[in-house]
Coordinates of C-alpha atoms and ligand atoms in Angstrom, one line a residue:
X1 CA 0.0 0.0 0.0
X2 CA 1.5 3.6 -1.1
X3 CA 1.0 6.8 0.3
X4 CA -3.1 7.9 -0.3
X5 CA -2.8 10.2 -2.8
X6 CA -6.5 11.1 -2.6
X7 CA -6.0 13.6 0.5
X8 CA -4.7 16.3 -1.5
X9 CA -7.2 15.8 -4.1
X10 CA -9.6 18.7 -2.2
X11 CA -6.1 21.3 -2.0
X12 CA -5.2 24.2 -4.6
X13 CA -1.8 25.0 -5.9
X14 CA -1.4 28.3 -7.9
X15 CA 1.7 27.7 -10.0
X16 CA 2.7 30.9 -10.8
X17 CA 5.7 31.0 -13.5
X18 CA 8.2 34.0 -14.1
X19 CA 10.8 34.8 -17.1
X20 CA 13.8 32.7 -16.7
X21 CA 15.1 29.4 -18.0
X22 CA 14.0 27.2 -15.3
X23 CA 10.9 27.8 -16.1
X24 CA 11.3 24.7 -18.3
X25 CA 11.4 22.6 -14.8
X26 CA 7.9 24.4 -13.4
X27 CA 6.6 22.3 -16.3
X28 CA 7.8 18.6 -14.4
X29 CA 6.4 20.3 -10.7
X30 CA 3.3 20.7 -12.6
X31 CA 3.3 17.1 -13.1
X32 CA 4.0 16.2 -9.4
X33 CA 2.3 18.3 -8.0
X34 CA -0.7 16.4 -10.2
X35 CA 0.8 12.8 -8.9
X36 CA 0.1 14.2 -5.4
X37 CA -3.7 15.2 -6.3
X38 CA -3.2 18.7 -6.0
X39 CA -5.4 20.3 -8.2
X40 CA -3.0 23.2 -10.1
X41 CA -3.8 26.4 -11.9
X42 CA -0.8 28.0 -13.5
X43 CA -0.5 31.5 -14.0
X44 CA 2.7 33.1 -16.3
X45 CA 3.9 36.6 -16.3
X46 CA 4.7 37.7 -19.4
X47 CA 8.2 36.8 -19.0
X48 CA 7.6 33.9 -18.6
X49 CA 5.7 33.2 -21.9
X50 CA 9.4 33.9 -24.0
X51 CA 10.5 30.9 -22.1
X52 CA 7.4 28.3 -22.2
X53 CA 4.1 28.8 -23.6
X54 CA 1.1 28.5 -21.9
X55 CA -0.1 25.8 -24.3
X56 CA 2.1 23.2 -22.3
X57 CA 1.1 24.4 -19.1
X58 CA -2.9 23.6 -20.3
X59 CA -2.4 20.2 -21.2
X60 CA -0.1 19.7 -18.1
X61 CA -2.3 21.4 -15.3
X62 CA -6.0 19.8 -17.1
X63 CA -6.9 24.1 -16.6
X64 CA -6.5 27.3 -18.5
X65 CA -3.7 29.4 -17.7
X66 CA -3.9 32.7 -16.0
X67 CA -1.7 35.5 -17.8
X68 CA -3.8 38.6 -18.2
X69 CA -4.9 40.9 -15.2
X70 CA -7.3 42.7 -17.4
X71 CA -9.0 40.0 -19.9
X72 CA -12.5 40.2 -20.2
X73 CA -12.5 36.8 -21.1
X74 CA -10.5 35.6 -18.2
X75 CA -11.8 37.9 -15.9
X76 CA -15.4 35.9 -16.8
X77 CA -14.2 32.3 -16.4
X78 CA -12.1 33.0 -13.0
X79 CA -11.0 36.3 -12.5
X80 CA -8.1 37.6 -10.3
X81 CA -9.8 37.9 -7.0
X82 CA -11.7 34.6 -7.0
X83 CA -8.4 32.9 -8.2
X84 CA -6.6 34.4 -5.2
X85 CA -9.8 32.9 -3.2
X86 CA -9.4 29.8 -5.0
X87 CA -5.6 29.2 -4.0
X88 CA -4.4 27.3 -0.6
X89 CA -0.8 28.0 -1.7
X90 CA 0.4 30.1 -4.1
X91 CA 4.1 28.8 -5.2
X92 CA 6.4 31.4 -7.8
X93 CA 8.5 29.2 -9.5
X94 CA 11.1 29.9 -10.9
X95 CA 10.4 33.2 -9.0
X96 CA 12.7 36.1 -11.0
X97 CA 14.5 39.7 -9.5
X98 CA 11.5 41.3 -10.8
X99 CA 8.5 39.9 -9.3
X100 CA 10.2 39.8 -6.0
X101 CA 11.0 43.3 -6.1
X102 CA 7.4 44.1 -7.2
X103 CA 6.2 41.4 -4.2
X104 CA 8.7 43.7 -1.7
X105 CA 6.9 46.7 -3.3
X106 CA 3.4 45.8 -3.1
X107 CA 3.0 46.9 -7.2
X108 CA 0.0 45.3 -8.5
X109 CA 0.4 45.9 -12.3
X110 CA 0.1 42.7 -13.6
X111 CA -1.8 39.0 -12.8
X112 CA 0.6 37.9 -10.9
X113 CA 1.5 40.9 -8.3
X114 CA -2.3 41.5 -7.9
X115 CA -2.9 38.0 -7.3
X116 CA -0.1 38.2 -4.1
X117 CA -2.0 41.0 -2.8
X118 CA -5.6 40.1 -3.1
X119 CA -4.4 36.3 -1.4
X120 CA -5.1 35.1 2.0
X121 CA -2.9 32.0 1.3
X122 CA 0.8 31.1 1.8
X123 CA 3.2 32.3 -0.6
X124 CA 5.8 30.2 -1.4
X125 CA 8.9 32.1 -3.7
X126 CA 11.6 30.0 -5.3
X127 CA 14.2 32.4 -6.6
X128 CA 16.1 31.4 -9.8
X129 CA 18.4 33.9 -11.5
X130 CA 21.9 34.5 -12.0
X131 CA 24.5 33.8 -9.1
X132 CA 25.6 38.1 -9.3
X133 CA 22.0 39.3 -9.5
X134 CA 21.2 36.8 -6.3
X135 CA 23.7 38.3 -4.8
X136 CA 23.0 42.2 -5.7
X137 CA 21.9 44.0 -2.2
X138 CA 18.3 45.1 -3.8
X139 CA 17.6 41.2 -4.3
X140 CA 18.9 40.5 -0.8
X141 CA 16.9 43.4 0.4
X142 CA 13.4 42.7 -1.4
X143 CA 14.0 38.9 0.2
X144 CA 14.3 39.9 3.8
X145 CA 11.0 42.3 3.0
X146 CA 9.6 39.4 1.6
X147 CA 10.4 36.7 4.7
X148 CA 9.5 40.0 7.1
X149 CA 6.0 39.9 5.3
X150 CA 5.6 36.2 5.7
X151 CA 6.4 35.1 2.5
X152 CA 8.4 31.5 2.4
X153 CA 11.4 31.6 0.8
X154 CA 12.9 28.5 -0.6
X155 CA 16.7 29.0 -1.4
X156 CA 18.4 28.5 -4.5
X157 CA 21.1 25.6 -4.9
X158 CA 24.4 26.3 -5.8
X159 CA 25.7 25.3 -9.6
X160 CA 26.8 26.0 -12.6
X161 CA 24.2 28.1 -14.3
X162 CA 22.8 28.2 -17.6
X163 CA 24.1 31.9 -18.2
X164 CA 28.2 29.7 -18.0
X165 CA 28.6 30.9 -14.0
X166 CA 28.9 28.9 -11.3
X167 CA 26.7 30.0 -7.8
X168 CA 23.8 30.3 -6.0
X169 CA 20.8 31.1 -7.9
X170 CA 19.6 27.2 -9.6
X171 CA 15.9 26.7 -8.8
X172 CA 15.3 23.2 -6.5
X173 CA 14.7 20.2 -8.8
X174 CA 10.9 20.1 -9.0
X175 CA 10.7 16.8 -7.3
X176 CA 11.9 18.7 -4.2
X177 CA 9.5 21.3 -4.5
X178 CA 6.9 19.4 -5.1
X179 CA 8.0 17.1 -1.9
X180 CA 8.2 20.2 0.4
X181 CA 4.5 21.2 -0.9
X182 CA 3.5 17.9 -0.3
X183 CA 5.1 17.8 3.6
X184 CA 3.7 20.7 3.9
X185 CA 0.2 20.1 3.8
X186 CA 0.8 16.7 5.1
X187 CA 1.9 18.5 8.5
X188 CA -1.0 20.9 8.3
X189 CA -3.2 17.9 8.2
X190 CA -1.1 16.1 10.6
X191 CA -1.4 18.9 13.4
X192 CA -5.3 19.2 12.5
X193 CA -5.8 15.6 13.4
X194 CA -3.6 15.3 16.4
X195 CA -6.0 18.0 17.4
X196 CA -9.6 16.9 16.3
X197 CA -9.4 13.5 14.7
X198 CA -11.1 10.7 16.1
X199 CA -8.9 9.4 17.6
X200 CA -6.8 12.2 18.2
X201 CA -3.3 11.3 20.3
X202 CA -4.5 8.0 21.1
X203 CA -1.8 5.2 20.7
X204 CA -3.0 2.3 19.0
X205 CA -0.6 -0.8 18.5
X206 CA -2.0 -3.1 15.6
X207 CA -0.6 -6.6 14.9
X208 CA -0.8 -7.7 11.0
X209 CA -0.1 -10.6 8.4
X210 CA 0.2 -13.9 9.0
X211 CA 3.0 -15.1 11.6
X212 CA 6.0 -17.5 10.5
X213 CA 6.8 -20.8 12.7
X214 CA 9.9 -22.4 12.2
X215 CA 10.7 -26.0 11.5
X216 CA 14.2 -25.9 11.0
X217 CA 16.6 -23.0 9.6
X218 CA 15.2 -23.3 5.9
X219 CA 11.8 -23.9 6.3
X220 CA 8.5 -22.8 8.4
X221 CA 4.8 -23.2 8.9
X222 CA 2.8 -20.1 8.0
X223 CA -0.8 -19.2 6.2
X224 CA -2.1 -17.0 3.6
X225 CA -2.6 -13.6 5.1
X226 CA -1.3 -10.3 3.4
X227 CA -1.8 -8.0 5.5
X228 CA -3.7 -5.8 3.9
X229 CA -6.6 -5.7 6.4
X230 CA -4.3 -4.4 9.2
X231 CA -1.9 -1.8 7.0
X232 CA -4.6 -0.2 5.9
X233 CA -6.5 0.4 9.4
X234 CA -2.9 1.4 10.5
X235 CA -3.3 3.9 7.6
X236 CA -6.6 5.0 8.8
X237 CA -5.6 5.3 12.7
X238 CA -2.9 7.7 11.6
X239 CA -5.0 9.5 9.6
X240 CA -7.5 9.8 12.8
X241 CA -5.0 11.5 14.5
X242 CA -3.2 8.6 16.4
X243 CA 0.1 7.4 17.1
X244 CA 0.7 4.0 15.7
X245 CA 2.6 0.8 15.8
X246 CA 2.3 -2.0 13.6
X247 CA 3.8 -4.8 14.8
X248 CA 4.1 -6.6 11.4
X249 CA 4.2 -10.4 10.0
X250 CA 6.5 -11.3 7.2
X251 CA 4.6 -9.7 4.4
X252 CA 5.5 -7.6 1.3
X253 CA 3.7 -4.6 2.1
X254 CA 5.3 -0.6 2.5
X255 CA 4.2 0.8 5.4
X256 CA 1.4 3.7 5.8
X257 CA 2.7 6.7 6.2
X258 CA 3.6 8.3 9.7
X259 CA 3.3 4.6 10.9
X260 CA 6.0 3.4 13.2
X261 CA 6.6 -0.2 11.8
X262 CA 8.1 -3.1 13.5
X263 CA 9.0 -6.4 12.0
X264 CA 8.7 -10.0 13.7
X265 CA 8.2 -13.5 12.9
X266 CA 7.0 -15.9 15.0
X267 CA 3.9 -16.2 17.2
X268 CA 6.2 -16.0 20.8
X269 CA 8.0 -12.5 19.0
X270 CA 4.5 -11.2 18.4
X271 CA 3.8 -11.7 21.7
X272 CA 6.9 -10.3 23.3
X273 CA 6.7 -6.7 21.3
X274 CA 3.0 -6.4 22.0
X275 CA 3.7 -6.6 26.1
X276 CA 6.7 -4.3 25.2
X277 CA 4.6 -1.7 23.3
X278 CA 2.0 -2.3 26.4
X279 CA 4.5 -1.1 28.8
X280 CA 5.1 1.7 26.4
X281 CA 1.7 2.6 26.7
X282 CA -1.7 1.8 24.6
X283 CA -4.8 3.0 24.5
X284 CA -6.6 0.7 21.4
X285 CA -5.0 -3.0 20.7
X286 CA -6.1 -4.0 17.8
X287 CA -5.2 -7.5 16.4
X288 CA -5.5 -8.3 13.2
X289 CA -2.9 -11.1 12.6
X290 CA -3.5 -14.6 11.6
X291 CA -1.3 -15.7 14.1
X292 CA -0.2 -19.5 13.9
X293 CA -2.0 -21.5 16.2
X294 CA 0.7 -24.3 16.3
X295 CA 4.3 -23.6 16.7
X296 CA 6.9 -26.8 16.0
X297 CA 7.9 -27.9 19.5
X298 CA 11.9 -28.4 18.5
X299 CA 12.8 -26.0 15.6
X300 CA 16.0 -28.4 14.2
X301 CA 19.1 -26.7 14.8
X302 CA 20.1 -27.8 10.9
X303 CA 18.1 -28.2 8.0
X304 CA 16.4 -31.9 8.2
X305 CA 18.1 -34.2 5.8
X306 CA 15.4 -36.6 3.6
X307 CA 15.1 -39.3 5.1
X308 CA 12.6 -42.1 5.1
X309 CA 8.6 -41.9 3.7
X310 CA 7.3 -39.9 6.7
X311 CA 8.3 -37.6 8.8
X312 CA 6.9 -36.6 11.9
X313 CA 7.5 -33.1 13.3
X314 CA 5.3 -32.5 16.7
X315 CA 3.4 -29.0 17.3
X316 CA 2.4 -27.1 20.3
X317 CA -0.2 -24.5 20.5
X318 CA 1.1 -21.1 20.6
X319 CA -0.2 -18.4 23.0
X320 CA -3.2 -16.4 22.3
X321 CA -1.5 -12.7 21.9
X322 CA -5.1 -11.0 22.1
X323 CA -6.4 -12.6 25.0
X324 CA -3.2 -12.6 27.1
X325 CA -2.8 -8.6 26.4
X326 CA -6.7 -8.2 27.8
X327 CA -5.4 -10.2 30.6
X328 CA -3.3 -7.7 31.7
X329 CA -4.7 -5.1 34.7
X330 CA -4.1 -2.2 33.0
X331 CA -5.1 -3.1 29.3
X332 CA -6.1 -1.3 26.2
X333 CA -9.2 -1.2 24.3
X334 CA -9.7 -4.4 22.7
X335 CA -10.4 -5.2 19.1
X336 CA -10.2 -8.9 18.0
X337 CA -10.8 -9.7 14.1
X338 CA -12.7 -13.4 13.6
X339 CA -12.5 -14.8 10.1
X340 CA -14.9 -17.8 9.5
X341 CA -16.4 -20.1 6.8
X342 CA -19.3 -20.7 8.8
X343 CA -21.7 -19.6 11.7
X344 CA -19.9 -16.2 11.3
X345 CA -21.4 -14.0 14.2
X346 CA -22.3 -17.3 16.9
X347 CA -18.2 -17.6 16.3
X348 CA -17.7 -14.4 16.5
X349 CA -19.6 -13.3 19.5
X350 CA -18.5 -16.0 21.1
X351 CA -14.6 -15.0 20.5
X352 CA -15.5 -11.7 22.1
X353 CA -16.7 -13.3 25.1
X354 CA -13.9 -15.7 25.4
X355 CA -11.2 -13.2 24.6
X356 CA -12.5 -10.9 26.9
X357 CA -12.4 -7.9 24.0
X358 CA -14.4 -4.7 23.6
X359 CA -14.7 -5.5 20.0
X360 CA -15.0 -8.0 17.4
X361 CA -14.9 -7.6 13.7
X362 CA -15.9 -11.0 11.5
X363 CA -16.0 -12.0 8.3
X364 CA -16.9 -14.9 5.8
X365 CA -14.3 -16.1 4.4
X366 CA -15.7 -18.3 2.8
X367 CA -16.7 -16.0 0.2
X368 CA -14.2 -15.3 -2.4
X369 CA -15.2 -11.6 -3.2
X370 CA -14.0 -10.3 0.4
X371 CA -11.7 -11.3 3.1
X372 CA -7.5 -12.6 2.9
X373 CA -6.0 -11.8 -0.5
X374 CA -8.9 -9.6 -1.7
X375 CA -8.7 -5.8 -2.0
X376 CA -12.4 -5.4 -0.4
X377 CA -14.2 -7.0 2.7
X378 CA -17.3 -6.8 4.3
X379 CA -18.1 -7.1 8.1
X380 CA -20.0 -7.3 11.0
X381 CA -18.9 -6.0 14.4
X382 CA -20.0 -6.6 17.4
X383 CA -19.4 -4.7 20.8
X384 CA -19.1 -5.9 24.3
X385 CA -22.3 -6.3 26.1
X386 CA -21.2 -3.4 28.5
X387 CA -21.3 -1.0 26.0
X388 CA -24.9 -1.7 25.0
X389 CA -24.1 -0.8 21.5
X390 CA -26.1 -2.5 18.6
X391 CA -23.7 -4.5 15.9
X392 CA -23.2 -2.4 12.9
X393 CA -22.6 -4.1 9.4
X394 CA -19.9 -3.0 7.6
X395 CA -21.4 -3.2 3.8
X396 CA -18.6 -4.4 1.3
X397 CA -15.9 -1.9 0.4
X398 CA -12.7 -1.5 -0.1
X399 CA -10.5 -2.2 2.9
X400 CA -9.3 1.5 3.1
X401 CA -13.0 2.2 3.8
X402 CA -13.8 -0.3 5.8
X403 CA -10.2 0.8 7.9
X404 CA -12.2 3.7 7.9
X405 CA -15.3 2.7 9.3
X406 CA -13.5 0.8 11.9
X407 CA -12.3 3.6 13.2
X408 CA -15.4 5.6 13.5
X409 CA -16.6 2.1 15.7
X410 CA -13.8 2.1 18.0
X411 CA -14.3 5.8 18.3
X412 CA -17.8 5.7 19.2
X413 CA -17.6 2.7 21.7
X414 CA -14.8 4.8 23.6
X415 CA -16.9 7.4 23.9
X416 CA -19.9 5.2 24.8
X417 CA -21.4 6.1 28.1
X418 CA -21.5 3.0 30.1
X419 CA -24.2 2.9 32.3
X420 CA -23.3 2.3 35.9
X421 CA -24.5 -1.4 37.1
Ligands
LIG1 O1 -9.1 -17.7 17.6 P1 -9.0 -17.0 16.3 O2 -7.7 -17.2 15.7 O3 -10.1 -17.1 15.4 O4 -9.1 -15.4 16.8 C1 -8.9 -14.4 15.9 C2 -8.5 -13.2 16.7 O5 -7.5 -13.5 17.8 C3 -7.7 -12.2 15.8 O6 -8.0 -10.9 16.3 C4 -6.3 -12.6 16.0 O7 -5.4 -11.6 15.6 C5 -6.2 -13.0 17.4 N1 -5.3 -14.0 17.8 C6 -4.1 -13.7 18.5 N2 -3.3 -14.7 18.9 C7 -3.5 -16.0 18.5 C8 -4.6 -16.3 17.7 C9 -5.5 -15.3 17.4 O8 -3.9 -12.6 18.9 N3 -2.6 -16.9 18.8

């Protein structure tokens, strides 16, 4: 699972391009910007157009370009004000002498210095010019205006130049920019959900995939999970504003963003970091592993050589991670996962019970549409009778939304008034 694009797809970049020759590279941000889901208008001084045309910029952004202040034509489709509205960060790039010094002046006599006026966004400026006019005291003066009036100012690398000098004045590659844009807003939604999300600074430790039992050095007992179910409500915990750990089962999956990812392998290692992350502290434990439920009893210290028709290796039963964690006296909120082929909810309900959790999500699987390798599932859960909550199914949908939904259950049952008994 990759980074969700889809969370910039409600955020909007204002390009704005100046005369110079890395202009050419404002054309590739465009483009990354776009991989990110930010939706981009581009607007071009008229400098800018002797370097690139706006023709490019069209097919690149999927929107008309912005270059005149007073077109009657533009003015009708978007004009200058609501563009300036319509912005949640205005970036100049390449960002020449001249529209700095006319953003330090407060000019408005073109698109582009009207637009920095009339804007209640952020202003991002990424200077580009020649390593002597970088250097020249007005430029350095207009910047420190600019910084002074909250304007962020990326800086320049250091190269040789197209103009044959060698200095500071190259514009960032635009996979940098378009990174920083995208940190950006990632910490702005970061801090917003920390703040209000549902499950804002709650620590959740999740357990995931399937768990690997050893037979001798070469070879082990395992099943078919991928993982998917947990990474992506490890996805949607973060997303809700938690702090997360996923302790994770051999699978071949990249972790969510902002997810602090831990790797074991066996049932007894499982075990072992989810006590340690208990100590560490946990509010939600949710367990979505398909841990083994055998272990071999004598892992061979060398691999087994063939011998013979049969071979006989003994099991014992491994430790229920779930249930020993709600053991504990000072445990989390529990959420179990029970995947079935038959008599779903009896099983389920009666898992919850037995496991002594707060909550239990089930599926069929059974049904080859939803559940292990599949990219959607469908589910029931069910609450603890405590909570007198009613089970809620979870129609089917893709596992990101049902990560989602999951959430929204845990955060309602811990915000469930118990009655007193
Ligand atoms: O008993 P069963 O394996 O069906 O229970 C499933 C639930 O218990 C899941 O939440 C699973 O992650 C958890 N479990 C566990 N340790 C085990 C077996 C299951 O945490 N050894």
């Amino acid at each position: 699972m990759s980074f969700d694009l889809s969370v910039f797809s409600n955020k909007n970049i204002i390009l704005a391009v100046t005369g110079g020759i890395a202009a050419y590279k404002s054309a590739i941000l465009v483009r990354r910007l776009k991989d990110y889901g930010f939706n981009v208008r581009v607007v071009m001084t008229h400098g800018a157009q002797a370097f690139i045309t706006p023709l490019t910029f069209q097919a690149l952004s999927g929107n008309p370009v912005h270059t005149e202040l007073l077109d009657p034509e533009a003015e009708a489709g978007m004009g200058h004000i609501e563009l300036a509205r319509w912005a949640d960060l205005v970036l100049v790039a390449p960002a020449s002498c001249d529209t700095i010094a006319k953003f330090a002046a407060g000019l408005a006599d073109d698109l582009l210095s009207t637009l920095y006026l009339a804007t209640k966004a952020p202003v991002w400026v990424a200077p580009a010019m020649n390593q002597q006019m970088w250097a020249a005291k007005p430029t350095q003066r207009n910047l420190n205006t600019l910084v002074e009036d909250g304007v962020h100012v990326i800086m320049p690398e250091a190269g040789s130049q197209a103009c044959g000098d060698v200095g500071l004045g190259r514009m960032p590659e635009p996979e940098d920019l378009a990174e920083q844009v995208k940190n950006y807003f990632h910490q702005a939604q970061r801090a917003i959900a920390e703040k209000f999300g549902l499950l804002a600074g709650k620590r959740v430790v999740i357990t995931a995939g399937p768990t690997r039992e050893a037979i001798d050095p070469v070879r082990y007992i395992s099943n078919h999970s991928t993982g998917k179910m947990g990474f992506a409500i490890a996805a949607a915990c973060y997303s809700a504003g938690a702090k997360v750990t996923l302790l994770a089962g051999p699978v071949s999956l990249d972790t969510p963003n902002g997810v602090r990812r831990i790797n074991v392998s066996s049932a007894i290692k499982m075990l072992d970091e989810s006590m340690h992350q208990l100590e560490e502290g946990c509010d939600v434990f949710i367990a979505t592993a398909a841990v083994a439920d055998y272990r071999v009893a004598e892992v061979a210290e060398h691999k087994i050589k063939k011998a013979g028709d049969e071979l006989n290796v003994s099991l014992v039963k491994n430790p229920d991670i779930v249930a020993t964690i709600a053991q504990q006296s000072k445990r989390p909120f529990m959420v179990g996962f029970a995947a079935e082929t038959r008599n779903v909810e009896e099983y389920a309900a009666g898992k919850l019970v037995a496991k002594k959790l707060d909550m239990i999500a089930c599926n069929d699987v059974s049904r080859a549409d939803i559940g292990f390798a599949s990219d959607q599932n469908a589910m029931t859960v069910f609450f603890a009778e405590q909570y007198q909550m009613e089970k809620r199914d979870l129609e089917k949908a893709s596992k990101q939304e049902i990560a989602q939904q999951l959430v929204e259950a845990i955060h309602d049952a811990l915000h469930h008034e118990i009655e007193p008994v």
